[in-house]
Coordinates of C-alpha atoms and ligand atoms in Angstrom, one line a residue:
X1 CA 32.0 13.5 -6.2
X2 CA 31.1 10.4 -4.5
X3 CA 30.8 7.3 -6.5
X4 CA 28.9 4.0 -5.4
X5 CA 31.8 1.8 -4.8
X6 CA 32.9 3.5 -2.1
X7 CA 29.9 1.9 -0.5
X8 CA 30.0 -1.8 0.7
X9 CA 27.1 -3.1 -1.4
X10 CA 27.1 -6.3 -2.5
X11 CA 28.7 -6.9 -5.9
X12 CA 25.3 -7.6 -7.8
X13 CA 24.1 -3.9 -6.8
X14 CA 27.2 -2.1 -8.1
X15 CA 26.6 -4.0 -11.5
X16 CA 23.0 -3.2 -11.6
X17 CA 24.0 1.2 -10.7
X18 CA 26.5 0.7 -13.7
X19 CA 24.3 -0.7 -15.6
X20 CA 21.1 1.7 -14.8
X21 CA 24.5 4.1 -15.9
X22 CA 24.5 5.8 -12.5
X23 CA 27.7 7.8 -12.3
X24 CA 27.9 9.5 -8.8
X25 CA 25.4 9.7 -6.2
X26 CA 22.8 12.0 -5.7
X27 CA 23.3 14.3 -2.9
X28 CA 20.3 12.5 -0.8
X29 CA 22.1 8.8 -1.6
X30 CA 25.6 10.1 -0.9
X31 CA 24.2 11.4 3.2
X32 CA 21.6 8.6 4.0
X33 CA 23.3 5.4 2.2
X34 CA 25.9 5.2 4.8
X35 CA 23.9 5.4 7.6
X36 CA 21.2 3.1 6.1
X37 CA 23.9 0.5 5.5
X38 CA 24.9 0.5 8.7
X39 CA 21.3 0.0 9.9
X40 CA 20.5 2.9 11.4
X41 CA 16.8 4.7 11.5
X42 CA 16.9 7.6 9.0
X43 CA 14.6 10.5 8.1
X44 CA 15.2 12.1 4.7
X45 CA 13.9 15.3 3.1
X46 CA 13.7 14.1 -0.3
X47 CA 11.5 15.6 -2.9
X48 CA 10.8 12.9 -6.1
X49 CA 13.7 13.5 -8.8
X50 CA 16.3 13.8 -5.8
X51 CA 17.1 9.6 -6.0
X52 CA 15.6 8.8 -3.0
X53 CA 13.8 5.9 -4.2
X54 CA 17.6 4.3 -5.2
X55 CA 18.9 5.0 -2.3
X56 CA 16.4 2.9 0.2
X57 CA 16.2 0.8 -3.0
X58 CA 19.9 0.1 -2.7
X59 CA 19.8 0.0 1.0
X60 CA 16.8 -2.3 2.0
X61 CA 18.3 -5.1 -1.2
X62 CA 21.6 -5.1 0.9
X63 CA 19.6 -6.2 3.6
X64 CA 17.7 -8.7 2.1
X65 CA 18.3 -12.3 2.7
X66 CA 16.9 -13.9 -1.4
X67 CA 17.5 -17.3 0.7
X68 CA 15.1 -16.9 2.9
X69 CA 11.6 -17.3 1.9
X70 CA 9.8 -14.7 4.1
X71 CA 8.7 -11.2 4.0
X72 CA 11.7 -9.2 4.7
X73 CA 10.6 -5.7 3.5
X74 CA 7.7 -3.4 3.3
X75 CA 7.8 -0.2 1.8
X76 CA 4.4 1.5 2.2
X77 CA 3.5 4.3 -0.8
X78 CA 0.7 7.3 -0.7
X79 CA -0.8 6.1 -3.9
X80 CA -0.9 3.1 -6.5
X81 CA 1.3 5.2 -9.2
X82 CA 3.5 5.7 -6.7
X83 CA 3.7 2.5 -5.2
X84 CA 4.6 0.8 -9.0
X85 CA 6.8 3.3 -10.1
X86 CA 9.1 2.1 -6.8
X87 CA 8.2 -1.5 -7.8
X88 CA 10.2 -1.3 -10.6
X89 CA 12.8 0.9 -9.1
X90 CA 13.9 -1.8 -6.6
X91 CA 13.0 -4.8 -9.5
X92 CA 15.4 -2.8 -11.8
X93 CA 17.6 -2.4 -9.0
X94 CA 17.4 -6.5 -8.2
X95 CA 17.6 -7.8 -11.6
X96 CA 21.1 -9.3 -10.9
X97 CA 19.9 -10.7 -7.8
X98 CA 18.4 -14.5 -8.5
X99 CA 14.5 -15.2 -7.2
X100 CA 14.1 -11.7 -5.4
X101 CA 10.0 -12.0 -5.1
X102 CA 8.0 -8.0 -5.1
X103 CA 4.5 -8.0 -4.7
X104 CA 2.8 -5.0 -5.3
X105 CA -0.8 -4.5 -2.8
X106 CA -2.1 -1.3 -3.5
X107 CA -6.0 -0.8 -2.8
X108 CA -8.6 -0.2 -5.8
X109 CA -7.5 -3.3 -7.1
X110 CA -9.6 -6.6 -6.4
X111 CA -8.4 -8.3 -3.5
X112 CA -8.9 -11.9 -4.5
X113 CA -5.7 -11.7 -7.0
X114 CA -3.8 -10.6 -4.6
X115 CA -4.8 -13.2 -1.8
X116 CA -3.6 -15.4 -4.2
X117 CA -0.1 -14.2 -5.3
X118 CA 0.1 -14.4 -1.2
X119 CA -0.1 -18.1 -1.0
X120 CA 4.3 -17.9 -0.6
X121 CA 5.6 -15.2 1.5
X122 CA 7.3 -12.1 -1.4
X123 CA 10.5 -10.7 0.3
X124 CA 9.5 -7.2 -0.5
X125 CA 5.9 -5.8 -0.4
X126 CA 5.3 -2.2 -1.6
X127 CA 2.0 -0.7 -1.4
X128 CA -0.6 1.8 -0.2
X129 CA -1.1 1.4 3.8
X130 CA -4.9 0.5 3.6
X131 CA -4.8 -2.6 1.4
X132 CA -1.1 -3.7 3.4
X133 CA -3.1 -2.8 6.5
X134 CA -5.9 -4.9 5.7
X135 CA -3.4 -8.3 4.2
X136 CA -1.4 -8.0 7.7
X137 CA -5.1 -8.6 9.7
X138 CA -6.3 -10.7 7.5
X139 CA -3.0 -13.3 7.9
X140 CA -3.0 -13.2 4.6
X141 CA 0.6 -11.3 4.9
X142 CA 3.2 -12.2 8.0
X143 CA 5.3 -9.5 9.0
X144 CA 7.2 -11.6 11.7
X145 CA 10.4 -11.1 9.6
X146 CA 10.1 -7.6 8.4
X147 CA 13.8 -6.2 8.6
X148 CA 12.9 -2.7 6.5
X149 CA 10.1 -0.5 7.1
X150 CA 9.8 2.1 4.2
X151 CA 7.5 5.1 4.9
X152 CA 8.1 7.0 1.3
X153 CA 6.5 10.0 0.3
X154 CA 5.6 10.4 4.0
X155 CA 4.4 14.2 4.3
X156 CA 1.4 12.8 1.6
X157 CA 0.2 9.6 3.5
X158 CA -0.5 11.7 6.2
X159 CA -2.1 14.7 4.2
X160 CA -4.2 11.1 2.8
X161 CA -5.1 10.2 6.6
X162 CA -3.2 6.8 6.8
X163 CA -1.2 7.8 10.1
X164 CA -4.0 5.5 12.1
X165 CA -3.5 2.9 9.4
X166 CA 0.5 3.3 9.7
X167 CA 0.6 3.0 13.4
X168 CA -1.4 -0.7 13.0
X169 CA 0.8 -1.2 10.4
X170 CA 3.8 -0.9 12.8
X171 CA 2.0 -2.9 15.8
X172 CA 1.5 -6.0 13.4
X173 CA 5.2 -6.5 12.3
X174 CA 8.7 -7.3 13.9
X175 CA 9.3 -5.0 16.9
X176 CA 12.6 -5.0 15.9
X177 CA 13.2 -3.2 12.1
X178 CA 14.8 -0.5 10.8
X179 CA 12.7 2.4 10.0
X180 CA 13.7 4.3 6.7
X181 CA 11.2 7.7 6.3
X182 CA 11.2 10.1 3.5
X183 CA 9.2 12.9 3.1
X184 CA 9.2 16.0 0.6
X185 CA 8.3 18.2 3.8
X186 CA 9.2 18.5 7.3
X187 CA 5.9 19.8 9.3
X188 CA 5.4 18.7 12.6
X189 CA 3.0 15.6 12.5
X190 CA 5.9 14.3 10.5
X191 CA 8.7 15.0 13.3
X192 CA 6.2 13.3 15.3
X193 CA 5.8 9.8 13.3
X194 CA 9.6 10.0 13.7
X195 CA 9.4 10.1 17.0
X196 CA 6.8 7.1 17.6
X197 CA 8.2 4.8 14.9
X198 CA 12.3 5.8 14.8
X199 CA 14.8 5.1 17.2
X200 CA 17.7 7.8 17.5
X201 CA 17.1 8.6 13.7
X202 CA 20.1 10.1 11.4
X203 CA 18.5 13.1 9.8
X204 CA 19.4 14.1 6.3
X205 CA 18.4 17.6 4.4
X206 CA 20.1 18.3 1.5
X207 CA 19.7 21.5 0.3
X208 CA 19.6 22.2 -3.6
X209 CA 23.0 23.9 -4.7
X210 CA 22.0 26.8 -6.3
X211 CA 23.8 25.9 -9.9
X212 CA 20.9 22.9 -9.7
X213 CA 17.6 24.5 -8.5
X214 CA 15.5 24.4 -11.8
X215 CA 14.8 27.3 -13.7
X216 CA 10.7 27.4 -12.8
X217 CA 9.4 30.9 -14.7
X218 CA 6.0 31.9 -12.6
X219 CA 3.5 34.0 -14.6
X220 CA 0.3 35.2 -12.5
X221 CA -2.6 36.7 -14.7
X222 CA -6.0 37.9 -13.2
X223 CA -8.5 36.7 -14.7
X224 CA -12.2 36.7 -13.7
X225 CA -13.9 33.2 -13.2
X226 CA -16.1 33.5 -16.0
X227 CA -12.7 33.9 -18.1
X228 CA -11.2 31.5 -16.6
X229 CA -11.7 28.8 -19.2
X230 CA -11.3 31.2 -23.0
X231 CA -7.6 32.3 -20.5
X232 CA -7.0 28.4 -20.4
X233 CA -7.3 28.0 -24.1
X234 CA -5.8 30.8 -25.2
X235 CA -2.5 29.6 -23.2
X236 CA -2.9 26.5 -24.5
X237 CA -2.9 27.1 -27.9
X238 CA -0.5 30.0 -28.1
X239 CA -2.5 32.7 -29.4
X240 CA -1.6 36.4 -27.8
X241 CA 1.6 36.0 -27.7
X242 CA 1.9 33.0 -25.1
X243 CA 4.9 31.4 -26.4
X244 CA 3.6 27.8 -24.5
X245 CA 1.7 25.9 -28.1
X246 CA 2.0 22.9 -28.4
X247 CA 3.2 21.4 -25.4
X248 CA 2.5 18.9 -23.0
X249 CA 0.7 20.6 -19.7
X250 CA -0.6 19.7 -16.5
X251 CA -3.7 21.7 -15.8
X252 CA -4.7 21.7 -11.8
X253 CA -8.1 22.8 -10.3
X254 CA -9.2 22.4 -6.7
X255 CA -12.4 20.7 -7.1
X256 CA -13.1 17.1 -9.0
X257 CA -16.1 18.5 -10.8
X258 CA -14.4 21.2 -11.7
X259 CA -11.5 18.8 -13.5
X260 CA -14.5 17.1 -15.2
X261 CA -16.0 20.5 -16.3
X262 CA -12.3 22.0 -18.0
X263 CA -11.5 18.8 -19.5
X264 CA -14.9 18.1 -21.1
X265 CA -14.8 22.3 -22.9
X266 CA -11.1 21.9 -23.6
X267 CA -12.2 18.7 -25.5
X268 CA -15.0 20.4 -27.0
X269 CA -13.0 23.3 -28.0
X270 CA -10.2 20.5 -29.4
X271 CA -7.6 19.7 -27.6
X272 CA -7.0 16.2 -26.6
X273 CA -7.3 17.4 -23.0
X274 CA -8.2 14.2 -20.2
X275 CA -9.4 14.5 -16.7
X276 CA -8.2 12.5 -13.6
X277 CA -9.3 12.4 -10.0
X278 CA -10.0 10.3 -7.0
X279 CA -13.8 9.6 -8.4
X280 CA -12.4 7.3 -11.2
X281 CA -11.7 4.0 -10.8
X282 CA -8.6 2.8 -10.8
X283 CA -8.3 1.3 -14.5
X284 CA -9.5 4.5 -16.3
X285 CA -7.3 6.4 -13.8
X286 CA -4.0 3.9 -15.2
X287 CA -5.6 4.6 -19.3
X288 CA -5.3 8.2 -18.7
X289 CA -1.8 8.1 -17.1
X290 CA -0.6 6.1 -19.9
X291 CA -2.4 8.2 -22.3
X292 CA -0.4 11.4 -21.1
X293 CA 2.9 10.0 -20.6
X294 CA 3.1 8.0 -23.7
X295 CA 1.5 11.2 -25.7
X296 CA -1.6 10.3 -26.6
X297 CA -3.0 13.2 -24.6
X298 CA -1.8 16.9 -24.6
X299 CA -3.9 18.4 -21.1
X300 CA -3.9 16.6 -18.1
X301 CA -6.6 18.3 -15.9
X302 CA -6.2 16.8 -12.4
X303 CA -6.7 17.3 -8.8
X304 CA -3.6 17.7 -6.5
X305 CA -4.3 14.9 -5.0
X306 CA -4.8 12.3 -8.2
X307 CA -1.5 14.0 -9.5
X308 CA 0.5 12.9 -6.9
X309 CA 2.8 10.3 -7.7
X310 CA 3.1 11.1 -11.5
X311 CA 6.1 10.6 -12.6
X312 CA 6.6 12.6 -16.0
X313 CA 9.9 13.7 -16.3
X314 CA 10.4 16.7 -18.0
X315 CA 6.8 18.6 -18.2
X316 CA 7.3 22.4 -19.8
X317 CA 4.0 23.4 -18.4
X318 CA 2.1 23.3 -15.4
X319 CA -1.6 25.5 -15.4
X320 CA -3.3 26.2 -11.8
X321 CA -6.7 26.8 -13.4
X322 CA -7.6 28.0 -9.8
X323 CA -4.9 29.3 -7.4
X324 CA -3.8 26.7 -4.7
X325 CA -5.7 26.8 -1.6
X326 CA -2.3 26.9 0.2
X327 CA 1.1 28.1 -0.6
X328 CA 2.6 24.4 -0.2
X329 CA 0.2 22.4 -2.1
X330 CA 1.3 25.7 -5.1
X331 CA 5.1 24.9 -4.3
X332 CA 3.8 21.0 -5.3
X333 CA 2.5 22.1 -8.3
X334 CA 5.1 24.4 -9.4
X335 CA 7.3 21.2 -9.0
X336 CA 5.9 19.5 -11.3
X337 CA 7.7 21.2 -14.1
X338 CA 11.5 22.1 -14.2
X339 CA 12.6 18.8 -13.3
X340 CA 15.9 17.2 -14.2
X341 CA 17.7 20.6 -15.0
X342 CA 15.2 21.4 -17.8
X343 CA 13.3 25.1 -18.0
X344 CA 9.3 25.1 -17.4
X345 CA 6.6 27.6 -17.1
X346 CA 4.0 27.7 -14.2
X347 CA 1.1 29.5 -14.6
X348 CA -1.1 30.5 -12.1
X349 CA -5.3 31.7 -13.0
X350 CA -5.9 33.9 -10.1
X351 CA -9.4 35.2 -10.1
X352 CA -10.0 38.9 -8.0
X353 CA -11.1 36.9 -4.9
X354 CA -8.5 34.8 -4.9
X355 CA -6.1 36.9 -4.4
X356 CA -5.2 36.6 -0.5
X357 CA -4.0 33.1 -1.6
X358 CA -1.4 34.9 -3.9
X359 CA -0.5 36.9 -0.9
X360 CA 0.2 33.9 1.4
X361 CA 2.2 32.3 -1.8
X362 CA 4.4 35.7 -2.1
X363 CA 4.6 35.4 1.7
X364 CA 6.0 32.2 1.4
X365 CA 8.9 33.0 -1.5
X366 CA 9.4 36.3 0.4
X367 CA 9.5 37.6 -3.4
X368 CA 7.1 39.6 -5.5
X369 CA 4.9 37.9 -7.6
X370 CA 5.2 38.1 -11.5
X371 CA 1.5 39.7 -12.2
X372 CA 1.1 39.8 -16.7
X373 CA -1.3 41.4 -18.5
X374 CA -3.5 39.1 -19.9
X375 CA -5.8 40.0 -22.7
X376 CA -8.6 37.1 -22.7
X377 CA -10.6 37.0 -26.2
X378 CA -13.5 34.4 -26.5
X379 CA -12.3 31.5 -29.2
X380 CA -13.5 32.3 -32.6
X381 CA -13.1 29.2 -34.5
X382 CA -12.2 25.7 -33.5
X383 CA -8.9 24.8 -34.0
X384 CA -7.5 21.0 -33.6
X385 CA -4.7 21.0 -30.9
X386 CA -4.6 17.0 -31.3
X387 CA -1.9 14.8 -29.6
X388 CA 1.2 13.4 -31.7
X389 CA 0.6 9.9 -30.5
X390 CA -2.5 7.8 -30.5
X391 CA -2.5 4.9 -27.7
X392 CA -3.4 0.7 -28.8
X393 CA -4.8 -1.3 -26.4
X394 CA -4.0 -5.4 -26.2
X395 CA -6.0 -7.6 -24.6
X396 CA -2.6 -9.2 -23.1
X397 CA -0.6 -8.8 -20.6
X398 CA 2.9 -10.6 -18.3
X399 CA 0.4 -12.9 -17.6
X400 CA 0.0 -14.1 -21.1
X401 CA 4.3 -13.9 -21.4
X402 CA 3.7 -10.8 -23.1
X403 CA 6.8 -8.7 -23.5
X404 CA 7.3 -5.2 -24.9
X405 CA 10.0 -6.2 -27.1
X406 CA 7.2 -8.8 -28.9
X407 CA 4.9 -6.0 -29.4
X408 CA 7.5 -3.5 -31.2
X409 CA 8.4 -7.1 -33.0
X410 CA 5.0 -7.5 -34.1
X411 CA 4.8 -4.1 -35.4
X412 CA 7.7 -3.6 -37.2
X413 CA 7.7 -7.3 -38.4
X414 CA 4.9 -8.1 -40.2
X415 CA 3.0 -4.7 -39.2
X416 CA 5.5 -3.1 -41.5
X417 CA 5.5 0.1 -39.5
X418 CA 9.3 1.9 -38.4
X419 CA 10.3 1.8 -34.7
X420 CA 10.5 5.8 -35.0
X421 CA 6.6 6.0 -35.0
X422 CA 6.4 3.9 -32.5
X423 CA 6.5 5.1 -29.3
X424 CA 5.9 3.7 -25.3
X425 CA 5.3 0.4 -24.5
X426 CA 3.7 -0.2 -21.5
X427 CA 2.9 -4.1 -20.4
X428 CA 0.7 -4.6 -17.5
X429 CA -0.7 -7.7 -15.9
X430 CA -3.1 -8.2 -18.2
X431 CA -3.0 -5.7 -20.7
X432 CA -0.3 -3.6 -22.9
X433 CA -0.3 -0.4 -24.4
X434 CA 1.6 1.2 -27.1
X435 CA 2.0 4.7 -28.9
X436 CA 1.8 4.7 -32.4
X437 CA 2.4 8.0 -34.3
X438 CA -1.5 9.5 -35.0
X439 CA -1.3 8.6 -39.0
X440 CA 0.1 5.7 -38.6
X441 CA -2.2 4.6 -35.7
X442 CA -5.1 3.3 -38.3
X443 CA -2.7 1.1 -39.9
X444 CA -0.6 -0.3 -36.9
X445 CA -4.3 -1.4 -35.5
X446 CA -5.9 -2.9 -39.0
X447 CA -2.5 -5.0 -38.9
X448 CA -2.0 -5.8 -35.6
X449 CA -5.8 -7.2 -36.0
X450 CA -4.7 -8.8 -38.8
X451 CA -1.2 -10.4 -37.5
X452 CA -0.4 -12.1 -34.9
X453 CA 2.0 -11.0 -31.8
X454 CA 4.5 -13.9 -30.3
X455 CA 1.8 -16.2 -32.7
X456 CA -1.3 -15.7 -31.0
X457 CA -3.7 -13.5 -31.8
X458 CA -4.9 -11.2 -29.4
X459 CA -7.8 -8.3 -29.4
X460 CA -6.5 -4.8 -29.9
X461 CA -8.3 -1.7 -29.9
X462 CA -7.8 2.2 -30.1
X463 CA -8.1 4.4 -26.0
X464 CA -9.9 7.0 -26.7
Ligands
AMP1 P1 13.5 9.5 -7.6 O1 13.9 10.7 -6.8 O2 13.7 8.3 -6.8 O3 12.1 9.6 -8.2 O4 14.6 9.4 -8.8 C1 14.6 10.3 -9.9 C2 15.4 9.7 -11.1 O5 16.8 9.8 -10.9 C3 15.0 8.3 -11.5 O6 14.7 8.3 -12.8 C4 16.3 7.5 -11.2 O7 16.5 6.5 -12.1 C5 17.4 8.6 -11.3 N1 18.6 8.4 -10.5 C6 18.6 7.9 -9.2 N2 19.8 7.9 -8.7 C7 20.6 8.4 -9.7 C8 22.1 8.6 -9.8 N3 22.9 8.4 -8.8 N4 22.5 9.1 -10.9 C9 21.7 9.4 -11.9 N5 20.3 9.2 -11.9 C10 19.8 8.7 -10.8

């Protein structure tokens, strides 16, 4: 076991690992902290859930220099869910750190609110390589004083096509800065990033002891296309024997029309079931990620590449509606569930063509693959397969000093409802969301109306 304070980090970054109640490190922290502190270039095979965001968190804060008002550190991100979640990573990781400025510049996002949060220098900037790209020729951001350079998530900005974008990137800031690169995978286009942008880098692999590698069960069924979508609701709501009702799943098809097609019948046929892809702009594309994490949605249908980036803990269930069109994008997928130590289910929709895919998957796992039987019956009757949570919408945000803890106030103050049916909070710029249990979701919005939060009153509505 290795703990953190056998690291030399400053004092205010031990507190904030006790207080985040970070007992030992992860195997990724315990290999690439020490070389990171000492300043060395390091590439990481990380996967998400392995702690790699705290340990270059941890690392490029030891670095920085509060006092000094210039950009210090840029941690570029594949994609905008990405690029927040390890805003407020590092901000969690900062908080005992006085006047530590993160900007967040992530594209699909108007460009004239960020030119103006630009006017001072932040000392960190995380976001997606276009939109840093295009702040760094625009003068608009100086990256003179970069110290850190964060590639995270590597193996997918390349799959994305920002290597071009990257290699500006790198010509417009300090020659000199440490070069910190994590990546899920190792193919060779990463190897050679490493070799153009690291100097004599300190590789770390860690692999998964066996006692931790998460207990994924794989079902395959066959199932012909025009099945394909009575298979998907069956599984969904249990019936035949599927023992998966009633949870939370992830649903993936290759194409975006496709993702539009299953989650409009899987609506239709009742289940609170929400598409997401690249097509949609970037505020429905937030609404639906909120939707599913706080609840408010049961099916996520989604595109590999618009799932990238989600965070969701623990999710029992992960659909391929159509087979991966390669084993590693399928090994993505399958990741998705069985995280933290906790069981999930991955089930794969193979149709009879598809089938040299699942070759090239067994290939891969150098294991058989666990065909079922499936017995696909057209739905009958409609059932409801509705959501727990429904999701309120306020018309206020940080900008308005908005905080999550005056939302739950407002509700279980004058609202009159119990924190127990209350459930996320999430408090953007300029708009916050909460779940509110689905019968209690009526009331928590006529009062809400009718009330005031922090003693304004602000417009609130029902997503969805
Ligand atoms: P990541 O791989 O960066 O996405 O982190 C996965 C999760 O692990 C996050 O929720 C972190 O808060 C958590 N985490 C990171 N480091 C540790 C640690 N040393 N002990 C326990 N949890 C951790």
């Amino acid at each position: 076991m290795t703990t953190f304070n056998t690291l030399a980090l400053k004092p205010a970054l031990l507190d904030s690992v006790e207080t985040l109640g970070y007992a030992d490190m992860t195997p990724v922290q315990a290999q690439s902290l020490p070389p990171m502190l000492e300043g060395r270039d390091v590439i990481a095979q990380a996967q998400t859930g392995s702690g790699k965001t705290a340990a270059f968190g941890l690392s490029l804060l030891q670095t920085l220099d509060a006092d000094t008002i210039r950009l210090q550190v840029l941690v570029l991100c594949p994609t905008r869910e990405l690029a927040d979640q390890v805003s407020k990573a590092i901000r969690r990781l900062a908080i005992n750190i006085p006047n530590v400025k993160l900007l967040t510049l992530c594209g699909g996002m108007p460009l004239g609110p960020q030119l103006a949060s630009l006017t001072h220098d932040p000392h960190i900037v995380v976001g997606t390589p276009g939109r840093v790209q295009e702040h760094l020729k625009r003068g608009s951001l100086h990256g003179g004083g970069i110290k850190v350079l964060v590639l995270d998530e590597a193996d997918r900005m390349l799959d994305m096509g920002f290597s071009d974008a990257i290699d500006d990137i790198v010509g417009r800031i300090a020659k000199h800065h440490q070069t910190l690169l994590f990546s899920a995978t190792y193919p060779q286009e990463i190897r050679a990033v490493s070799q153009r942008l690291q100097k004599n880098p300190v590789e770390v692999t860690v692999d998964a002891p066996a006692n931790e590698v998460p207990a994924i069960e794989q079902r395959f069924h066959e199932v012909e296309p025009a099945q394909k979508i009575d298979a998907l609701a069956q599984l969904l709501s249990g019936e035949r024997g599927a023992d998966v009702s009633g949870q939370q799943a992830l649903v993936f098809c290759n194409m975006r029309r496709e993702v539009d097609a299953v989650a409009l019948e899987l609506d239709r046929r009742g289940f609170s079931a929400l598409a997401l892809h690249g097509d949609m702009d970037q505020r429905d594309r937030d609404e639906v990620l909120v939707r599913f994490v706080n609840h408010s949605c049961s099916v996520l249908v989604a595109t590999d590449v618009a799932a990238r980036g989600l965070d969701i803990v623990s999710l029992p269930l992960v659909i391929s509606y159509d087979i991966a069109h390669d084993p590693e994008t399928h090994t993505h997928r399958i990741g998705r569930t069985g995280r933290a130590g906790q069981s999930g289910l991955a089930i794969t929709l193979c149709a009879p063509r598809e089938r040299p895919k699942a070759l090239n998957i067994e290939e891969l796992n150098g294991t058989p693959l666990a065909w079922r039987p499936l017995k696909v019956a057209p739905q009958r009757s409609k059932t409801l397969h509705l959501a727990p949570m429904k999701t309120l919408v306020i018309d206020a945000g940080r900008q308005d000093k908005l905080r999550p803890g005056d939302i739950l106030g407002a509700l279980t103050g004058d609202a009159g409802l119990a924190a127990k049916d209350i459930g996320k909070i999430d408090v953007y710029a300029t708009r916050a969301y909460v779940a509110i249990s689905c019968s209690l979701a009526a009331k928590a919005l006529e009062r809400l109306r009718a009330g005031k939060i922090k003693g304004r009153s602000f417009r609130v509505r029902p997503l969805g």
